[in-house]
């Protein structure tokens, strides 16, 4: 209001820049981490709406304690042909689709071999193509997510290597196909050849006759087969929620520490500023400034720094998230800065700053003008 | 009989020293009236309580005991913000060390009390420029305090004290940091405001020649009024 705040900030450039930097770091940490949870939440809900809520995934259970080597070398045991047959016979089961699912080497993606006529069971039949088309069941080809094509720099007719075999790219999905951004889908029979898994599966997708039977089928499978885990979409949702909760805790933890550091910076800077501006504050009071005006002088200064810092922090986060999505994840939308996240972070930055500036501001309000303007 | 602007009734101001229980009585039961339009000099040795008296009179400080009335209003019942309003509207302060804000230009400094009164920047600056012209500083509008001489800075301070058209100007040794020549011109400026604009002028000084120019001299000694006399045959009397 009196232009004194801006003048003071300009006068102490180094201090202003360092303090603002603290705010920038805190907000960048919060928004960048928060964007990953937001992206996962978004992807899961999108995935569930695509797949439908009534299917059950069946996999071999694995014991963490028996795991050896790094997670990337982890290979689940496969489900054998006779087990697949038996599960098809469980009461209430409409169909069972075996899937050969593998991790993609060198990329955060997944390879799925599935009967091309059964794609609808998890909504994959709705995928739009950017280029090309689905391979048929007797084709030796694969359809891949756009980010994967970018990452391996392949187009239609090029080859990607799966288990040391060259596989021709038949189709590339539309950008932003949600969970399918990270998927490479090929005919089940071709996957049997490539991975030498005749009649086997790493995962079964089980569709019940009716949604009311989901829990019964899950229980039947887990009771009959000690070595199998059945996961309903409700379980998947709970898992995703657990994961985002963990991420949120991380965000709060790291963001909290960064905020605390930034807040200490603000307190020290504002306190120093109040001490330095003591005479100025005394003059203001002597010539008739009411308490609110004095308070505003100090808060104005900290609000300018925090607003600027928070906005820059959000801007940098956009840059980080873009890098994460496009460079590290080859064009996926895993991390997502929602408007709520951006606005929330800026408000948080400003509010926390105001709170931490209240003490220095109070010191300013309490300044005795006579003491502050005393001669000499 | 003229209206009373400042009335002090048995005013005590006591400072407690930190640590030990030593008390300093800066004012020991001072009672005094200053009428509207008076030109008063408060004179006394260093440490006698002159500044404290002026601060209490001008609502910059509050007494420990006794009553202060400004324009008939008892100040002890007023809030801190109400006292600020009195300082903003009824009183203009001029200090020995000028007390201008270093980051602001002359015009911005002068405009300050007006802006604190809620007037917009443009209008306040325009008015400030008029007052700077009035004190002979039309060529110093955008100068910062450190680009001006002491005498010029004190003129800026006087312009600032005038901008809200106050009833009184209180000056605490306004010539204390100035050489004789610029000191005299500052005093003449204040006297002109007293004569032409009928401002109440109260000046603290320890210079008896300056005090003798006032209509009335109040002598302070050890926190008490030692002598209160009217100077007749003074060129400023009306
Ligand atoms: N804040 C303070 N704390 C303690 N003593 C003070 C304070 N302010 C003034 N005094 C004391 O009060 C007395 C009067 O001070 P002051 O009014 O400034 O005198 P003068 O202006 O006449 O020199 C002095 O003895 C001074 O030391
Ligand atoms: Mg003094």
XYZ file of C-alpha atoms and ligand atoms in Angstrom:
642
model
C 0.000 0.000 0.000
C 2.765 2.466 0.823
C 5.247 0.859 -1.606
C 7.543 0.369 1.369
C 7.435 -3.439 1.145
C 8.557 -3.533 -2.481
C 11.302 -1.022 -1.733
C 12.535 -3.102 1.161
C 12.549 -6.287 -0.918
C 14.515 -4.560 -3.662
C 16.943 -3.078 -1.203
C 17.854 -6.523 0.144
C 18.039 -8.521 -3.059
C 20.149 -11.406 -1.801
C 18.022 -11.949 1.277
C 14.833 -11.703 -0.772
C 16.104 -14.173 -3.361
C 17.276 -16.706 -0.751
C 14.059 -16.544 1.221
C 11.969 -16.843 -1.920
C 14.128 -19.781 -2.988
C 13.127 -21.622 0.192
C 9.478 -21.161 -0.705
C 10.135 -22.236 -4.291
C 11.830 -25.465 -3.167
C 9.071 -26.347 -0.716
C 6.267 -25.735 -3.173
C 8.105 -27.552 -5.969
C 8.583 -30.583 -3.710
C 4.947 -30.606 -2.679
C 3.508 -30.119 -6.147
C 5.867 -32.554 -7.884
C 5.274 -35.334 -5.369
C 1.586 -34.533 -5.130
C 1.259 -34.740 -8.894
C 2.306 -38.399 -8.830
C -0.433 -39.326 -6.345
C -2.911 -37.283 -8.316
C -1.837 -39.040 -11.521
C -2.097 -42.517 -9.979
C -5.516 -41.746 -8.545
C -6.617 -40.513 -11.907
C -5.194 -43.521 -13.716
C -6.766 -46.029 -11.329
C -10.224 -44.540 -11.481
C -9.933 -44.267 -15.235
C -8.686 -47.845 -15.430
C -11.547 -49.156 -13.325
C -14.113 -47.302 -15.368
C -12.542 -48.853 -18.469
C -12.242 -52.401 -17.178
C -15.529 -52.566 -15.347
C -15.908 -53.390 -11.713
C -16.918 -57.031 -11.951
C -13.782 -58.923 -12.981
C -11.322 -60.856 -10.839
C -7.606 -61.157 -11.446
C -5.979 -64.440 -10.431
C -2.228 -64.773 -9.967
C 0.216 -67.086 -8.294
C 0.785 -65.869 -4.806
C 4.341 -65.085 -3.979
C 6.159 -64.919 -0.768
C 8.352 -61.884 -0.335
C 10.703 -63.828 1.904
C 11.434 -66.345 -0.846
C 12.270 -63.648 -3.287
C 15.879 -63.512 -4.330
C 17.628 -60.906 -6.368
C 16.297 -57.518 -7.326
C 12.587 -57.080 -8.083
C 13.245 -56.774 -11.794
C 14.498 -60.346 -11.918
C 11.360 -61.498 -10.142
C 9.396 -63.954 -12.228
C 6.066 -65.204 -11.043
C 5.438 -68.880 -11.404
C 2.932 -69.612 -14.097
C -0.548 -71.028 -13.758
C -0.800 -74.391 -15.455
C -3.343 -75.491 -18.055
C -5.236 -77.874 -15.736
C -5.696 -75.171 -13.106
C -7.131 -72.874 -15.754
C -9.599 -75.573 -16.712
C -10.640 -76.154 -13.094
C -11.208 -72.470 -12.428
C -13.397 -72.262 -15.526
C -15.555 -74.881 -13.870
C -16.163 -72.974 -10.626
C -19.810 -72.140 -10.045
C -20.760 -68.693 -11.359
C -17.756 -68.256 -13.632
C -18.735 -67.042 -17.099
C -15.328 -67.054 -18.719
C -11.659 -67.245 -17.873
C -9.131 -65.438 -20.015
C -5.505 -66.525 -19.535
C -2.920 -63.831 -19.919
C 0.823 -64.070 -20.259
C 2.046 -60.894 -18.611
C 5.701 -59.843 -18.502
C 7.644 -56.820 -17.432
C 9.134 -54.896 -20.261
C 12.911 -54.806 -20.113
C 14.381 -51.310 -19.904
C 11.035 -49.601 -19.569
C 8.358 -49.122 -16.989
C 5.844 -51.091 -19.030
C 4.004 -54.364 -19.259
C 3.642 -56.942 -22.015
C 0.371 -58.838 -22.154
C -0.392 -61.845 -24.304
C -4.157 -62.259 -24.597
C -6.656 -63.862 -26.955
C -7.514 -61.033 -29.325
C -11.192 -62.022 -29.208
C -11.287 -61.535 -25.442
C -9.859 -58.010 -25.300
C -13.197 -56.692 -24.103
C -12.806 -58.440 -20.746
C -10.660 -55.578 -19.479
C -11.844 -52.853 -21.776
C -8.893 -53.078 -24.154
C -11.228 -53.434 -27.112
C -12.120 -49.757 -26.697
C -8.558 -48.549 -27.212
C -8.211 -46.089 -30.080
C -5.249 -46.345 -32.395
C -2.964 -43.533 -33.403
C -1.543 -45.705 -36.143
C -1.987 -49.274 -37.325
C -4.331 -51.858 -35.780
C -4.582 -54.922 -33.550
C -2.731 -58.041 -34.650
C -5.035 -61.025 -35.289
C -4.757 -64.166 -33.190
C -2.576 -65.849 -35.807
C -0.417 -62.784 -36.495
C 3.109 -62.446 -35.156
C 2.723 -58.814 -34.158
C 2.143 -56.510 -31.233
C 0.251 -53.297 -30.441
C 1.933 -50.852 -28.070
C 1.262 -47.681 -26.112
C 2.418 -44.430 -27.647
C 4.972 -43.687 -24.906
C 6.542 -47.089 -25.527
C 6.860 -46.352 -29.254
C 8.496 -43.044 -28.351
C 10.823 -44.629 -25.857
C 12.058 -47.339 -28.236
C 11.733 -45.020 -31.212
C 9.743 -47.501 -33.270
C 6.911 -47.087 -35.792
C 4.562 -49.439 -37.600
C 6.522 -52.258 -39.246
C 9.522 -51.794 -36.936
C 10.530 -54.460 -34.459
C 10.873 -54.548 -30.711
C 12.732 -57.295 -28.939
C 10.881 -59.579 -26.511
C 12.771 -62.422 -24.915
C 15.457 -62.143 -27.608
C 12.922 -62.417 -30.397
C 12.027 -59.632 -32.831
C 8.350 -58.734 -32.732
C 6.764 -56.534 -35.391
C 4.791 -53.464 -34.306
C 1.298 -53.639 -35.837
C -0.337 -50.816 -33.995
C 0.325 -47.828 -31.735
C -2.383 -46.663 -29.340
C -3.639 -43.133 -29.213
C -1.676 -40.864 -26.841
C -3.066 -40.678 -23.325
C -4.753 -44.044 -23.331
C -4.498 -44.133 -19.552
C -3.157 -47.383 -18.171
C -2.659 -48.699 -21.728
C 0.013 -46.066 -22.346
C 2.357 -48.472 -20.630
C 1.043 -51.657 -22.242
C 2.172 -53.788 -25.135
C -0.455 -56.285 -26.210
C 0.098 -59.320 -28.434
C -1.899 -62.479 -29.268
C -1.827 -65.137 -26.545
C -0.660 -67.850 -28.915
C 2.277 -65.718 -30.040
C 3.188 -64.978 -26.433
C 3.103 -68.760 -25.738
C 5.791 -69.165 -28.418
C 7.912 -66.226 -27.378
C 7.998 -67.096 -23.708
C 7.775 -70.842 -24.128
C 4.640 -71.097 -21.987
C 2.437 -73.541 -23.865
C -1.066 -73.500 -22.286
C 0.134 -71.520 -19.299
C -0.633 -68.067 -17.952
C 0.861 -65.650 -15.463
C -2.553 -64.203 -14.781
C -6.174 -65.110 -15.314
C -8.978 -62.652 -15.799
C -12.165 -64.188 -14.489
C -15.572 -62.838 -15.393
C -18.541 -63.882 -13.239
C -22.058 -64.546 -14.498
C -23.192 -61.721 -12.281
C -21.452 -59.011 -10.271
C -23.021 -60.369 -7.063
C -20.890 -63.497 -7.439
C -17.529 -61.709 -7.435
C -16.778 -62.270 -3.766
C -17.954 -65.913 -3.803
C -15.742 -66.759 -6.765
C -12.761 -64.998 -5.203
C -13.259 -66.948 -1.975
C -13.706 -70.241 -3.831
C -10.442 -69.753 -5.722
C -8.455 -68.791 -2.644
C -9.856 -71.702 -0.619
C -9.196 -74.327 -3.291
C -5.775 -73.094 -4.331
C -3.282 -72.172 -1.638
C -0.874 -70.930 -4.259
C -3.301 -68.601 -6.018
C -4.319 -65.058 -5.161
C -7.570 -63.645 -6.420
C -7.950 -59.896 -6.608
C -11.242 -58.156 -7.248
C -11.453 -54.602 -8.543
C -12.414 -53.526 -5.041
C -9.118 -55.026 -3.852
C -7.262 -53.271 -6.682
C -8.841 -49.997 -5.744
C -7.882 -50.500 -2.112
C -4.322 -51.279 -3.174
C -4.109 -48.166 -5.303
C -5.491 -46.132 -2.451
C -2.886 -47.587 -0.149
C -0.206 -46.657 -2.644
C -1.421 -43.094 -3.061
C -1.751 -42.864 0.711
C 1.920 -43.838 1.003
C 2.791 -41.261 -1.624
C 0.731 -38.685 0.220
C 2.585 -39.417 3.431
C 5.825 -38.939 1.512
C 4.526 -35.694 0.088
C 3.525 -34.488 3.528
C 6.816 -35.623 5.011
C 9.158 -34.150 2.447
C 6.879 -31.189 1.804
C 6.551 -30.633 5.529
C 10.293 -30.571 6.107
C 10.802 -28.294 3.104
C 7.997 -26.037 4.354
C 9.555 -25.870 7.784
C 12.888 -24.838 6.311
C 11.158 -22.237 4.148
C 9.138 -21.007 7.126
C 12.263 -20.600 9.248
C 13.752 -18.600 6.376
C 10.672 -16.398 6.341
C 10.712 -15.854 10.096
C 14.395 -14.954 10.134
C 14.078 -12.660 7.140
C 10.975 -10.923 8.415
C 12.395 -10.616 11.894
C 15.586 -9.102 10.484
C 13.522 -6.835 8.287
C 11.467 -5.655 11.262
C 14.623 -4.896 13.243
C 16.137 -3.046 10.304
C 12.943 -1.168 9.633
C 12.492 -0.339 13.312
C 13.072 3.357 12.778
C 10.806 3.392 9.732
C 8.091 1.636 11.730
C 8.570 4.125 14.557
C 8.192 7.029 12.135
C 5.053 5.473 10.664
C 3.557 5.126 14.122
C 4.633 8.626 15.167
C 2.919 10.232 12.194
C -0.252 8.307 12.915
C -0.207 4.789 11.444
C -2.704 2.523 13.197
C -1.666 -0.977 14.229
C -3.284 -2.633 11.221
C -1.248 -0.497 8.831
C 1.981 -1.493 10.562
C 0.950 -5.148 10.491
C 0.157 -4.836 6.797
C 3.600 -3.407 6.055
C 5.247 -6.568 7.290
C 2.709 -9.065 5.958
C 2.757 -7.374 2.566
C 6.463 -8.008 2.304
C 6.155 -11.683 3.173
C 3.086 -12.198 1.011
C 4.901 -10.805 -2.020
C 7.781 -13.225 -1.441
C 5.582 -16.251 -0.783
C 3.157 -15.580 -3.632
C 6.000 -15.145 -6.062
C 7.857 -18.177 -4.660
C 4.777 -20.388 -4.756
C 3.897 -19.423 -8.311
C 7.448 -20.057 -9.471
C 7.409 -23.372 -7.545
C 4.263 -24.473 -9.366
C 5.820 -23.385 -12.656
C 8.962 -25.404 -11.983
C 6.795 -28.378 -11.001
C 5.083 -28.251 -14.387
C 8.524 -28.427 -15.922
C 9.583 -31.340 -13.670
C 6.379 -33.264 -14.255
C 6.698 -32.729 -17.970
C 10.242 -34.110 -17.800
C 9.116 -37.070 -15.704
C 6.259 -37.900 -18.038
C 7.999 -37.283 -21.338
C 11.633 -38.095 -20.730
C 11.547 -40.734 -18.012
C 8.189 -42.263 -18.841
C 8.223 -41.588 -22.566
C 5.049 -39.532 -22.805
C 2.733 -41.011 -20.201
C 0.468 -39.033 -17.951
C 1.512 -40.704 -14.745
C 2.166 -37.433 -12.945
C -0.627 -34.911 -13.096
C -0.789 -31.361 -11.736
C -4.478 -30.804 -11.190
C -5.817 -27.244 -10.791
C -6.748 -28.135 -7.221
C -3.146 -29.180 -6.519
C -1.709 -25.982 -8.049
C -4.159 -23.627 -6.325
C -3.883 -25.579 -3.086
C -0.084 -25.342 -3.118
C -0.059 -21.587 -3.760
C -2.649 -20.967 -1.032
C -0.701 -23.188 1.326
C 2.520 -21.309 0.552
C 0.929 -17.940 1.223
C -1.065 -18.982 4.286
C 1.855 -20.700 5.978
C 4.006 -17.647 5.292
C 1.436 -15.300 6.773
C 1.204 -17.490 9.859
C 4.969 -17.537 10.297
C 5.205 -13.780 9.671
C 2.738 -13.020 12.422
C 5.381 -13.076 15.111
C 7.736 -10.600 13.376
C 4.680 -8.528 12.423
C 3.555 -8.492 16.036
C 7.007 -7.266 17.069
C 6.570 -4.462 14.538
C 3.127 -3.561 15.876
C 4.488 -3.482 19.424
C 7.407 -1.209 18.497
C 7.500 1.837 20.754
C 7.768 4.830 18.401
C 9.699 6.968 20.887
C 12.218 4.232 21.407
C 12.544 3.596 17.690
C 13.096 7.206 16.617
C 15.276 8.256 19.522
C 18.036 10.601 18.419
C 21.357 9.164 17.344
C -10.360 33.598 26.460
C -8.920 31.126 23.984
C -9.762 27.462 23.871
C -7.340 25.054 25.488
C -5.695 22.595 23.087
C -3.456 20.637 25.469
C -4.175 20.232 29.164
C -1.892 18.202 31.424
C -3.086 17.539 34.983
C -0.566 16.265 37.518
C 1.245 14.156 34.932
C 3.843 11.666 36.118
C 6.081 9.658 33.852
C 8.313 7.129 35.509
C 10.850 4.852 33.844
C 11.801 1.666 35.606
C 15.351 0.591 34.938
C 15.782 -3.014 33.928
C 17.086 -5.343 36.593
C 17.437 -3.178 39.677
C 14.445 -1.424 41.104
C 15.776 2.009 40.170
C 13.108 4.416 39.001
C 13.623 7.605 37.020
C 10.896 10.189 37.234
C 11.022 12.017 33.909
C 7.926 14.015 34.845
C 6.912 14.684 38.459
C 3.336 15.872 38.506
C 3.348 18.417 35.692
C 0.220 20.520 35.154
C 0.073 22.890 32.227
C -2.369 24.259 29.641
C -1.496 25.235 26.069
C -4.117 27.360 24.326
C -4.958 27.202 20.663
C -2.765 29.505 18.610
C -0.067 29.850 21.276
C 3.647 29.851 20.486
C 5.328 28.089 23.387
C 8.945 27.224 24.040
C 9.816 24.463 26.499
C 13.306 25.069 27.800
C 15.508 23.324 30.319
C 18.740 21.426 30.745
C 19.393 18.092 29.113
C 17.555 15.258 30.850
C 15.072 17.558 32.559
C 12.075 15.935 30.865
C 11.381 18.313 27.952
C 11.051 15.587 25.320
C 8.958 13.429 27.595
C 6.619 16.350 28.246
C 6.241 16.947 24.526
C 5.656 13.257 23.799
C 2.965 13.028 26.442
C 1.359 16.212 25.160
C 1.394 14.861 21.602
C -0.036 11.428 22.480
C 3.199 9.696 21.486
C 3.561 8.552 25.061
C 1.153 7.899 27.901
C 1.635 9.060 31.487
C 1.815 6.694 34.453
C -0.322 9.032 36.480
C -2.396 12.111 35.786
C -4.570 13.166 32.884
C -3.909 14.517 29.403
C -6.666 16.252 27.453
C -6.350 17.094 23.769
C -8.972 19.480 22.464
C -11.021 18.781 25.579
C -10.893 15.024 25.153
C -9.456 12.817 27.855
C -6.791 10.654 26.222
C -6.468 7.945 28.870
C -9.711 6.369 27.690
C -8.629 6.261 24.052
C -7.303 3.176 22.262
C -3.869 3.006 20.698
C -5.425 3.494 17.270
C -7.471 6.486 18.477
C -4.256 8.091 19.726
C -2.676 7.388 16.335
C -5.591 9.208 14.733
C -4.993 12.262 16.944
C -1.307 12.259 15.957
C -2.288 11.943 12.325
C -4.885 14.685 12.214
C -4.400 17.149 15.051
C -0.651 17.179 15.557
C 2.394 17.531 13.349
C 5.721 16.401 14.791
C 9.125 17.808 13.896
C 12.101 16.022 15.445
C 15.712 16.957 15.929
C 16.871 14.129 13.683
C 14.201 14.832 11.020
C 12.969 11.222 10.998
C 12.221 10.943 7.318
C 11.933 7.523 5.721
C 15.152 6.961 3.795
C 13.685 4.919 0.959
C 11.052 7.494 0.085
C 11.397 10.743 -1.879
C 10.701 14.120 -0.290
C 7.215 14.205 -1.793
C 6.478 10.629 -0.696
C 7.627 11.405 2.832
C 5.431 14.487 3.002
C 2.478 12.550 1.560
C 2.788 9.802 4.167
C 0.452 11.116 6.914
C -2.147 11.860 4.267
C -1.897 8.377 2.812
C -2.171 6.941 6.304
C -5.416 8.863 6.464
C -6.671 6.898 3.466
C -6.049 9.416 0.685
C -4.908 7.964 -2.635
C -1.309 8.201 -3.758
C -1.842 10.675 -6.613
C -3.847 13.165 -4.610
C -1.537 12.929 -1.602
C 1.559 13.490 -3.748
C -0.059 16.511 -5.404
C -0.816 18.009 -2.025
C 2.670 17.115 -0.796
C 4.195 19.023 -3.699
C 2.173 22.106 -2.712
C 3.537 21.923 0.816
C 7.093 21.403 -0.410
C 6.657 24.542 -2.481
C 5.388 26.238 0.666
C 8.632 25.407 2.528
C 10.753 26.433 -0.458
C 11.712 22.962 -1.681
C 9.966 22.817 -5.054
C 13.313 21.781 -6.558
C 13.688 18.781 -4.241
C 10.453 16.840 -4.875
C 12.003 13.558 -5.964
C 15.147 13.758 -3.855
C 15.760 11.130 -1.224
C 16.605 12.336 2.318
C 20.290 11.405 1.942
C 20.505 13.684 -1.104
C 19.462 16.731 0.907
C 21.107 18.990 3.485
C 19.982 18.921 7.112
C 18.084 22.176 6.717
C 16.307 20.837 3.656
C 15.435 17.602 5.417
C 13.974 19.541 8.325
C 11.861 21.560 5.880
C 10.581 18.300 4.403
C 9.706 17.203 7.937
C 7.836 20.477 8.490
C 5.945 20.013 5.221
C 5.065 16.505 6.406
C 3.849 17.850 9.743
C 1.558 20.256 7.909
C 0.002 18.062 5.271
C -3.068 17.004 7.254
C -3.594 20.633 8.357
C -3.104 19.924 12.056
C -4.039 22.154 14.955
C -0.543 22.110 16.416
C 3.070 21.612 15.455
C 5.294 20.082 18.118
C 9.001 20.447 17.516
C 11.576 18.620 19.666
C 14.789 20.632 19.242
C 14.025 21.131 15.546
C 17.195 23.171 15.069
C 19.402 20.931 17.208
C 21.210 19.342 14.267
C 21.385 22.471 12.130
C 23.887 25.290 11.746
C 22.831 28.733 12.972
C 21.699 29.989 9.603
C 19.527 27.058 8.534
C 18.338 26.704 12.135
C 17.104 30.250 12.106
C 15.310 29.819 8.801
C 13.561 26.703 10.155
C 12.467 28.674 13.244
C 11.244 31.523 11.051
C 9.245 29.065 8.994
C 7.557 27.733 12.135
C 6.915 31.285 13.368
C 5.343 32.136 10.030
C 2.961 29.194 10.405
C 2.069 30.468 13.850
C 1.425 34.022 12.674
C -0.175 33.438 9.292
C -2.012 30.178 9.864
C -2.658 30.544 13.590
C -1.054 27.169 14.287
C -0.281 26.262 17.842
C 3.499 25.882 17.929
C 5.323 24.152 20.775
C 9.085 23.982 20.543
C 11.482 22.161 22.844
C 14.897 23.785 23.027
C 17.776 24.330 25.362
C 18.748 27.531 23.579
C 17.522 30.541 25.604
C 17.757 32.894 22.611
C 15.366 30.695 20.649
C 13.064 30.377 23.647
C 12.976 34.133 24.001
C 11.385 34.417 20.549
C 8.278 32.521 21.742
C 5.201 34.112 23.297
C 5.608 31.936 26.328
C 8.509 30.109 27.940
C 8.006 27.059 30.100
C 11.148 26.235 32.088
C 11.565 22.612 33.094
C 13.848 21.349 35.814
C 14.023 17.790 37.138
C 10.677 16.844 35.660
C 8.811 19.836 37.007
C 7.815 23.265 35.746
C 10.237 25.700 37.278
C 8.977 28.838 35.605
C 6.131 29.653 33.205
C 6.325 33.158 31.822
C 4.842 35.177 29.008
C 7.178 37.189 26.767
C 5.522 40.529 26.078
C 6.681 42.913 23.361
C 7.486 39.964 21.170
C 7.404 40.600 17.433
C 5.309 37.478 16.903
C 2.614 38.414 19.384
C -0.677 39.471 17.978
N 13.077 5.053 27.733
C 13.651 5.552 28.843
N 14.085 4.727 29.808
C 14.645 5.203 30.918
N 14.810 6.489 31.172
C 14.415 7.380 30.260
C 13.809 6.953 29.047
N 13.502 8.067 28.341
C 13.892 9.123 29.082
N 14.438 8.719 30.237
C 14.952 9.561 31.290
O 13.979 10.532 31.611
C 14.586 11.771 31.842
C 13.993 12.828 30.943
O 14.328 12.549 29.585
P 13.976 13.506 28.374
O 12.530 13.829 28.444
O 14.452 12.885 27.132
O 14.825 14.799 28.718
P 15.229 16.016 27.793
O 14.460 15.923 26.525
O 14.874 17.196 28.618
O 16.689 15.910 27.589
C 16.074 11.577 31.652
O 16.653 11.363 32.898
C 16.159 10.344 30.814
O 17.339 9.662 31.081
Mg 15.124 15.692 24.529
